XYZ file of C-alpha atoms in Angstrom:
415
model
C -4.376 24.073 9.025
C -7.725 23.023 7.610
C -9.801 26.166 7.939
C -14.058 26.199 7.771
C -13.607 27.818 4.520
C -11.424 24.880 3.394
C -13.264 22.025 4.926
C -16.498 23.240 3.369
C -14.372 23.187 0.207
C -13.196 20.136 0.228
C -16.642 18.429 0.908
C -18.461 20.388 -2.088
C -15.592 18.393 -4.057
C -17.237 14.743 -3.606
C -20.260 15.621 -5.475
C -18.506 16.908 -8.611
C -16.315 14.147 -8.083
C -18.961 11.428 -8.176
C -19.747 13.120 -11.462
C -16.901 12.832 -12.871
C -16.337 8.968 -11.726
C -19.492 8.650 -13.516
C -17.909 10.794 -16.789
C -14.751 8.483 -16.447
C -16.082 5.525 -16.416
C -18.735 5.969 -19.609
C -15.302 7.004 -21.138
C -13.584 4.065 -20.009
C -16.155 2.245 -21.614
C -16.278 3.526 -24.884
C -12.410 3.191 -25.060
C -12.254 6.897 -26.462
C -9.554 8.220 -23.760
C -6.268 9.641 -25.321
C -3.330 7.521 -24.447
C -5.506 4.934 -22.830
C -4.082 1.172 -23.195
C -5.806 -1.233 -25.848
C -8.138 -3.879 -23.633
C -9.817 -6.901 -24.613
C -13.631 -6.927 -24.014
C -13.197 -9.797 -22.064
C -10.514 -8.317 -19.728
C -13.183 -5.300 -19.216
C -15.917 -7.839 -18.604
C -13.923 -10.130 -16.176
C -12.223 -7.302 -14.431
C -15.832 -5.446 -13.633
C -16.935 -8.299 -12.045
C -14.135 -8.632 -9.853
C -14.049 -6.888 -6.204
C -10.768 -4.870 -6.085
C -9.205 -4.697 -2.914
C -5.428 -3.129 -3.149
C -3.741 -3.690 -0.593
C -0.825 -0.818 -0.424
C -2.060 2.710 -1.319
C -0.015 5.872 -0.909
C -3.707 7.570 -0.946
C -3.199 10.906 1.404
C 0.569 11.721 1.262
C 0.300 14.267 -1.338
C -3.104 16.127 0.243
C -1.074 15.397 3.763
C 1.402 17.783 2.579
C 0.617 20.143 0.156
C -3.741 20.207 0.907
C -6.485 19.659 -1.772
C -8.548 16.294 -1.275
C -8.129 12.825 -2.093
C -11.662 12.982 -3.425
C -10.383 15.540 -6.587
C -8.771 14.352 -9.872
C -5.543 14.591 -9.927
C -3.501 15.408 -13.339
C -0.303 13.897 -12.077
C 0.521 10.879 -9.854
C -0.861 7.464 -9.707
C -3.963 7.594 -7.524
C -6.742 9.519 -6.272
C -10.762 8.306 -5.422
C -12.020 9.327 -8.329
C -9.450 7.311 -10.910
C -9.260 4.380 -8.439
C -12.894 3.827 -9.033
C -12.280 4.269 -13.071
C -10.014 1.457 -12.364
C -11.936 -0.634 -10.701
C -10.696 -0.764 -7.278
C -13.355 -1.176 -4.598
C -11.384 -1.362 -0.874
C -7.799 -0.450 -0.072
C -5.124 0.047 2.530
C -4.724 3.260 3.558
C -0.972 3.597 4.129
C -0.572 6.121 6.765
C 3.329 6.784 6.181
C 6.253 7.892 8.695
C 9.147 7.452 6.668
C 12.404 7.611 8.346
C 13.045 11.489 8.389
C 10.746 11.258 11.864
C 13.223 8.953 13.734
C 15.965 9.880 14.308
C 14.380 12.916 16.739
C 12.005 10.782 18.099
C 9.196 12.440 16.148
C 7.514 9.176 14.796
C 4.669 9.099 17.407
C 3.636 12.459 16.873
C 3.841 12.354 13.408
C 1.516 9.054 13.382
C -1.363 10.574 15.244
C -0.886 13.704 12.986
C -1.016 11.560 9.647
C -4.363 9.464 11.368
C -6.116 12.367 11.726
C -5.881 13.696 8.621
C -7.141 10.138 7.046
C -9.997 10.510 9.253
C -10.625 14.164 8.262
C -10.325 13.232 5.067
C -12.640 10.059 4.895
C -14.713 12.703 6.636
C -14.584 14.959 3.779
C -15.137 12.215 1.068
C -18.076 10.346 2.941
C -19.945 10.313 -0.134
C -17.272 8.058 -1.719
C -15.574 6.372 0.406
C -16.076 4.975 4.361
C -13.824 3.472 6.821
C -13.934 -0.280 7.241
C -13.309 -1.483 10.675
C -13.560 -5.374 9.758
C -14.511 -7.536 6.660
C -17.891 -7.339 6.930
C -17.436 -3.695 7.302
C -16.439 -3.788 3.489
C -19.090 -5.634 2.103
C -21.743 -3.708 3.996
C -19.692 -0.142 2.414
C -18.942 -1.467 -1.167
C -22.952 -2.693 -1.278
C -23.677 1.075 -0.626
C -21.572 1.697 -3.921
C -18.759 3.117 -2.005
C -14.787 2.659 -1.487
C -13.597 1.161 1.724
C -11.044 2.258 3.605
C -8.481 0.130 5.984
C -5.951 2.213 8.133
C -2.499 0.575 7.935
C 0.363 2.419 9.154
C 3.717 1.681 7.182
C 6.730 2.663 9.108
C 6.419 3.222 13.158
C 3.446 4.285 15.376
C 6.387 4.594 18.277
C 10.151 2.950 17.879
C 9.539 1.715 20.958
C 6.594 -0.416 20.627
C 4.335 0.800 23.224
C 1.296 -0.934 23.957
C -0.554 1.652 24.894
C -0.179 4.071 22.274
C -0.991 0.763 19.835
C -4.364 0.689 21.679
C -4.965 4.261 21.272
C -3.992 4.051 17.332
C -6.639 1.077 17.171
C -8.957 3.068 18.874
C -9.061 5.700 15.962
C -9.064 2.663 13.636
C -5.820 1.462 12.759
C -6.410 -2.101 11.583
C -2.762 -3.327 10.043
C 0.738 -2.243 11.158
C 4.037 -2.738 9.747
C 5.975 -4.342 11.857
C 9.895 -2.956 11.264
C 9.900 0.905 10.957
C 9.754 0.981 7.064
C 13.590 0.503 6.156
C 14.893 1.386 9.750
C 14.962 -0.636 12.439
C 11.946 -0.653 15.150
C 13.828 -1.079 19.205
C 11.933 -4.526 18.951
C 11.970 -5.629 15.103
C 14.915 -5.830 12.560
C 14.016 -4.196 8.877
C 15.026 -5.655 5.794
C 17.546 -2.491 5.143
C 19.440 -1.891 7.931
C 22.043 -3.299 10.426
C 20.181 -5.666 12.611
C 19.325 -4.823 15.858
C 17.786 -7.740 17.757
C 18.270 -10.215 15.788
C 14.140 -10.247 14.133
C 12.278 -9.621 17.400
C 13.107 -9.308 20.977
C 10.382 -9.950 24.033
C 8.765 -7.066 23.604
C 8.758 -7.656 19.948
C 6.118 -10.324 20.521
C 4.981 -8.768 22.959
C 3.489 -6.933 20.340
C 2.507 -9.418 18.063
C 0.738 -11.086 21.124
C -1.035 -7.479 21.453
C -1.939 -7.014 17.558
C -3.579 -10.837 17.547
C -5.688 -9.634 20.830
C -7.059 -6.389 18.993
C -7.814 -8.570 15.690
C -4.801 -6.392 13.978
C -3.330 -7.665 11.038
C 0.875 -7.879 11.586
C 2.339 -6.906 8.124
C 5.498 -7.669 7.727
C 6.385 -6.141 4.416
C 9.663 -4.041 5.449
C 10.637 -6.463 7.611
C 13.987 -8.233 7.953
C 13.945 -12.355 7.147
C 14.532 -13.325 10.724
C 11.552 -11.173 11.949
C 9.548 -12.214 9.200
C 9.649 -15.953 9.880
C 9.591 -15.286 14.084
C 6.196 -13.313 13.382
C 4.998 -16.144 11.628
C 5.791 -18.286 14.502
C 4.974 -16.339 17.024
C 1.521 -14.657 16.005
C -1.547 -16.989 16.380
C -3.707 -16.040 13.112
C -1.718 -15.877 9.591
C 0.305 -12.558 8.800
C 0.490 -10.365 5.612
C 3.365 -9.670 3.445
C 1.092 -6.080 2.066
C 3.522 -4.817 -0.435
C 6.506 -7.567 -1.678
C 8.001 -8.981 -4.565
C 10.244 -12.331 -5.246
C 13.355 -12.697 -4.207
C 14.343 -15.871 -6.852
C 13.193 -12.324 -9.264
C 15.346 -9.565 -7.721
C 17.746 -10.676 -5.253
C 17.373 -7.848 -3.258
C 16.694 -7.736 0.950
C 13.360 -6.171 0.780
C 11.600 -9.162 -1.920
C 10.655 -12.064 0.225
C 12.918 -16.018 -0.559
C 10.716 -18.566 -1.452
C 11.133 -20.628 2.121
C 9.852 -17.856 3.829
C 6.706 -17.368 1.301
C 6.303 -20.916 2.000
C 6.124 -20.629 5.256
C 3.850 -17.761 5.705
C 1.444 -19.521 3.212
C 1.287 -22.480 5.337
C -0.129 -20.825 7.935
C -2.550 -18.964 5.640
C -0.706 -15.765 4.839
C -0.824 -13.784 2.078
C 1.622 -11.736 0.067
C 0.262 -8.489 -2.608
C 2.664 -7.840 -4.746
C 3.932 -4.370 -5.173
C 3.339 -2.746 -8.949
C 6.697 -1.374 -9.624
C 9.757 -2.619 -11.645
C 11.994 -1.817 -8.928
C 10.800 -4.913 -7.228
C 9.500 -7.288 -9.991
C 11.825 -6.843 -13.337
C 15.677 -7.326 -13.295
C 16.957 -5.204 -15.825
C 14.928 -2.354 -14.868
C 15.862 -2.259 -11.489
C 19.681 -2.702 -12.511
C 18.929 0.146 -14.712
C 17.212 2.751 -12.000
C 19.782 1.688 -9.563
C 22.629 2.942 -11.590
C 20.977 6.048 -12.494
C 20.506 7.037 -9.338
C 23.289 5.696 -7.652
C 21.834 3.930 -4.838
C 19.012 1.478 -4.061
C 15.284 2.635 -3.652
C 16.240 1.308 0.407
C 19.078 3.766 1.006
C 18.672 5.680 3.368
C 21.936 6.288 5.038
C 21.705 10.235 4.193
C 19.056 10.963 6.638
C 19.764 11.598 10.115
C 22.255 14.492 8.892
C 19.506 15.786 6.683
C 17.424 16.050 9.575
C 19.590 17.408 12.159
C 18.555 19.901 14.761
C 15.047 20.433 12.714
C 11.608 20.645 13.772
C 9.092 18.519 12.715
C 7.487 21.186 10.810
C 10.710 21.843 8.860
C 11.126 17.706 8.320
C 8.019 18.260 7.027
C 9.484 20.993 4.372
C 12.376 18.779 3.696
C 9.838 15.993 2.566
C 7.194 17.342 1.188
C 8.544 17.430 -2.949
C 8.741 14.079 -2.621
C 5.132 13.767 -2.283
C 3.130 11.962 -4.392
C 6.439 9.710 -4.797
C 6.540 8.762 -8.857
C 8.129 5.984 -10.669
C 11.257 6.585 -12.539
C 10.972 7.418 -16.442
C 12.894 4.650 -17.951
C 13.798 3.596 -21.977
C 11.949 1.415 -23.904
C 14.873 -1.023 -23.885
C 14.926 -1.731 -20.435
C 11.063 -1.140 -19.192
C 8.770 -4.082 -18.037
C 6.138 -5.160 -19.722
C 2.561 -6.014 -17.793
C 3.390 -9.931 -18.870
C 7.125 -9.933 -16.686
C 4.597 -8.229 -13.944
C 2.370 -10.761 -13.795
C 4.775 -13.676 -14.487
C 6.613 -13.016 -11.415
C 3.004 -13.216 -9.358
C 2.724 -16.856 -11.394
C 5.908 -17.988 -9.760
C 4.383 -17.332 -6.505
C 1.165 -19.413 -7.749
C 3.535 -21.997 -8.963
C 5.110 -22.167 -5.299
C 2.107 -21.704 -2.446
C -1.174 -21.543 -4.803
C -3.466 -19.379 -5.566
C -5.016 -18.612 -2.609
C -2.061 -16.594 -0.946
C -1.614 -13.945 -3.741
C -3.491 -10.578 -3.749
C -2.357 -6.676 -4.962
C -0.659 -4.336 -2.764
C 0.083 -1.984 -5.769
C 2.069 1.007 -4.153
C 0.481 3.601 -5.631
C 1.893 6.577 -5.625
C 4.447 5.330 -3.173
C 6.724 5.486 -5.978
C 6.375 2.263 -8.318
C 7.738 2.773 -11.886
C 4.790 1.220 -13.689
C 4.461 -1.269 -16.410
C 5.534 -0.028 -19.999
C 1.974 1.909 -21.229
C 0.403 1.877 -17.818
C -0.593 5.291 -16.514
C -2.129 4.905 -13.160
C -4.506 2.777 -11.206
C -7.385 3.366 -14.298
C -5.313 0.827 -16.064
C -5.387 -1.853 -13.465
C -7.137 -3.557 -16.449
C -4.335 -4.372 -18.569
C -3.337 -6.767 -15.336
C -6.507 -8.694 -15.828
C -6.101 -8.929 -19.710
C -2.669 -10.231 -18.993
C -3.907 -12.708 -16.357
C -6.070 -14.050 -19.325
C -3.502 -13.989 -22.127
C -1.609 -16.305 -19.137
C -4.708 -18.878 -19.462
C -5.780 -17.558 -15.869
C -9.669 -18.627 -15.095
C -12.125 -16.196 -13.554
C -11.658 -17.515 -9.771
C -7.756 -17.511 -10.020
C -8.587 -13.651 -11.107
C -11.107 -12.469 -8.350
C -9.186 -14.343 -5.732
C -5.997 -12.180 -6.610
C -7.910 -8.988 -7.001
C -9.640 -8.957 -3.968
C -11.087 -12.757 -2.500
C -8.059 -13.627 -0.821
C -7.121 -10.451 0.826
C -10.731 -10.297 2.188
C -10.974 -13.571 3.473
C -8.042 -12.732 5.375
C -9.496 -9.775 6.740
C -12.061 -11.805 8.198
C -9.740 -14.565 9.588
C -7.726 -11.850 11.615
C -10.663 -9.548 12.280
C -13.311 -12.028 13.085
C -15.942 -10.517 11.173
């Protein structure tokens, strides 16, 4: 429970925080950071310049369930405010997360409304750093101001059963993107990539839904979702849809990276796909290498409903909360991927629809295993320098960092 005395805490934090954005990034600068990666003055130069809008972040799990605020550096993890501004990043997608522990009591619904108001407490607390951006223009006007905008996207399921109305009331609080299939479970009207189907991609009501999210000006992201309902959003949705957090299945043959056909197809109709950070998704050997370790996919998640059984939603939320923030497997040398196999797979994509239909949906402490020397988001950098070692121009760069993704903001929001 957020007590006075807390909440007056947490906003004396964004102050001290700007500070030490403002410490961090005269650091950054001078290159004198312990353990920092090695990055060409011209990667620095290209990559300030750039508007950084990530797509994915896992930006309020942690503070969700354990407190403190997203506007305090962290020492552990892969995000927080003040390092995503070290690294450059100017907008994002705030992932507001029901994983599949919710479902199988039917306490999805409650836990959405639960996780959107602590993102808008939260943006609340951190006003001084960061706003909530309702439509595209919405972002320029915030990141002129010098801020960090902020776009509600829930990943997993507002309700199982798709109802209308409670989508109007989660738009209503400022939800601007959903995930179509219930992370890797099936939704009662849209088949996930990871489990048995149920319908087939989408039922009636499935587009039902769609039909509702075009009305609103929501953006339909189908990251999550299974091929069939993938390519029936496409067809059935009347403004392009997003693919937020993806990687290549011609890379990883695996049923939550996206075939080539169907990132055809959802570039024709001027989609977009951000690719996810990790080396689960993006790097062969790695992922072979995790897999076996653990001894199941990242996407298994047959264990749950008996985990679950007969508990509350406050003890779910025990069960789940040392997950939380989600980190990236510690892998050898021999087997980790370098930021060059990152970026080559995001090449192939170029290669296959162009430039204009790949952005970032990094993941962030959502549980990518990073690129060999990366730390967190303050080394988005070494992505840029990589981009350039590839012979990448300036405009190929700003349109994947944040140009495309914005423009298709607008397209879907209308402003």
């Amino acid at each position: 429970m957020l007590s006075r005395r807390r909440f007056l805490g947490y906003s004396a934090v964004a102050p001290a925080a700007l500070r030490s954005i403002a410490s961090g990034e005269m650091q950054a600068q001078r290159g004198g950071e312990q353990g920092a990666p090695a990055i060409s003055e011209r990667a620095r130069e290209v990559h300030r310049r750039a508007f950084i809008f990530d797509g994915h972040v896992h930006a309020l799990d942690r503070e969700f369930y354990h407190g403190g605020s997203m506007g305090e550096r962290k020492s552990d993890g892969q995000w927080d405010l003040v390092r995503a501004r070290e690294g450059g990043e100017g907008a994002f997608f705030l992932s507001i997360f029901v994983p599949e522990e919710y479902y199988p009591s039917r306490f999805e619904t409650k836990q959405a409304m639960r996780r959107m108001d602590h993102a808008r407490r939260q943006l609340e607390e951190n006003k001084e750093l960061v706003e909530l951006a309702l439509h595209a223009d919405d972002v320029e006007r915030i990141r002129a101001k010098g801020k960090m905008a902020a776009v509600l996207d829930i990943e997993g399921s507002y309700d199982l059963d798709g109802d209308l109305g409670v989508l109007r009331d989660m738009h209503r609080l400022g939800l601007r993107s959903a995930q179509l299939s219930a992370h890797n479970w099936d939704q009662n009207y849209a088949d996930s990539c990871c489990s048995v189907p149920k319908v087939n991609g989408l039922n009636a009501h499935g587009r039902a839904v769609i039909k509702e999210m075009n009305r609103l000006g929501m953006m339909i992201n189908v990251s999550h979702a299974s091929d069939d309902a993938i390519s029936q959003a496409i067809d059935a949705s009347e403004v392009p849809v997003i693919a937020t957090h993806h990687g290549l299945r011609q890379v990883n043959n695996i049923p939550r990276n996206m075939p080539d056909n169907l990132l055809e197809k959802l570039a024709a109709k001027g989609g977009v796909i951000g690719f996810q950070i990790g080396s689960e998704f993006n790097y062969l050997p790695e992922y072979k290498w995790i897999t076996a370790e653990r001894g199941k996919t990242f996407f298994d998640t047959a264990s749950i409903p008996d985990q679950v059984k007969g508990k509350t939603i406050y003890e779910v939320d025990a069960l789940v909360a040392s997950a939380y923030p989600m980190k990236g497997a510690t892998v050898p040398d021999s087997v980790a991927m370098k930021v060059d196999d990152w970026v080559g797979v995001v090449d192939k994509a170029i290669k296959l629809v162009g430039e204009d239909h790949v952005a970032i949906g990094t993941d962030f402490d959502g549980g990518p295993t990073l690129a060999r020397g990366m730390r967190d988001v303050r080394d988005l950098p070494m992505v840029t320098d990589a981009m350039l070692r590839r012979g990448y121009g300036e405009e190929r760069i700003r349109k994947f960092w944040g140009g495309n993704l914005l423009r298709f903001f607008r397209t879907v929001s209308g402003a």
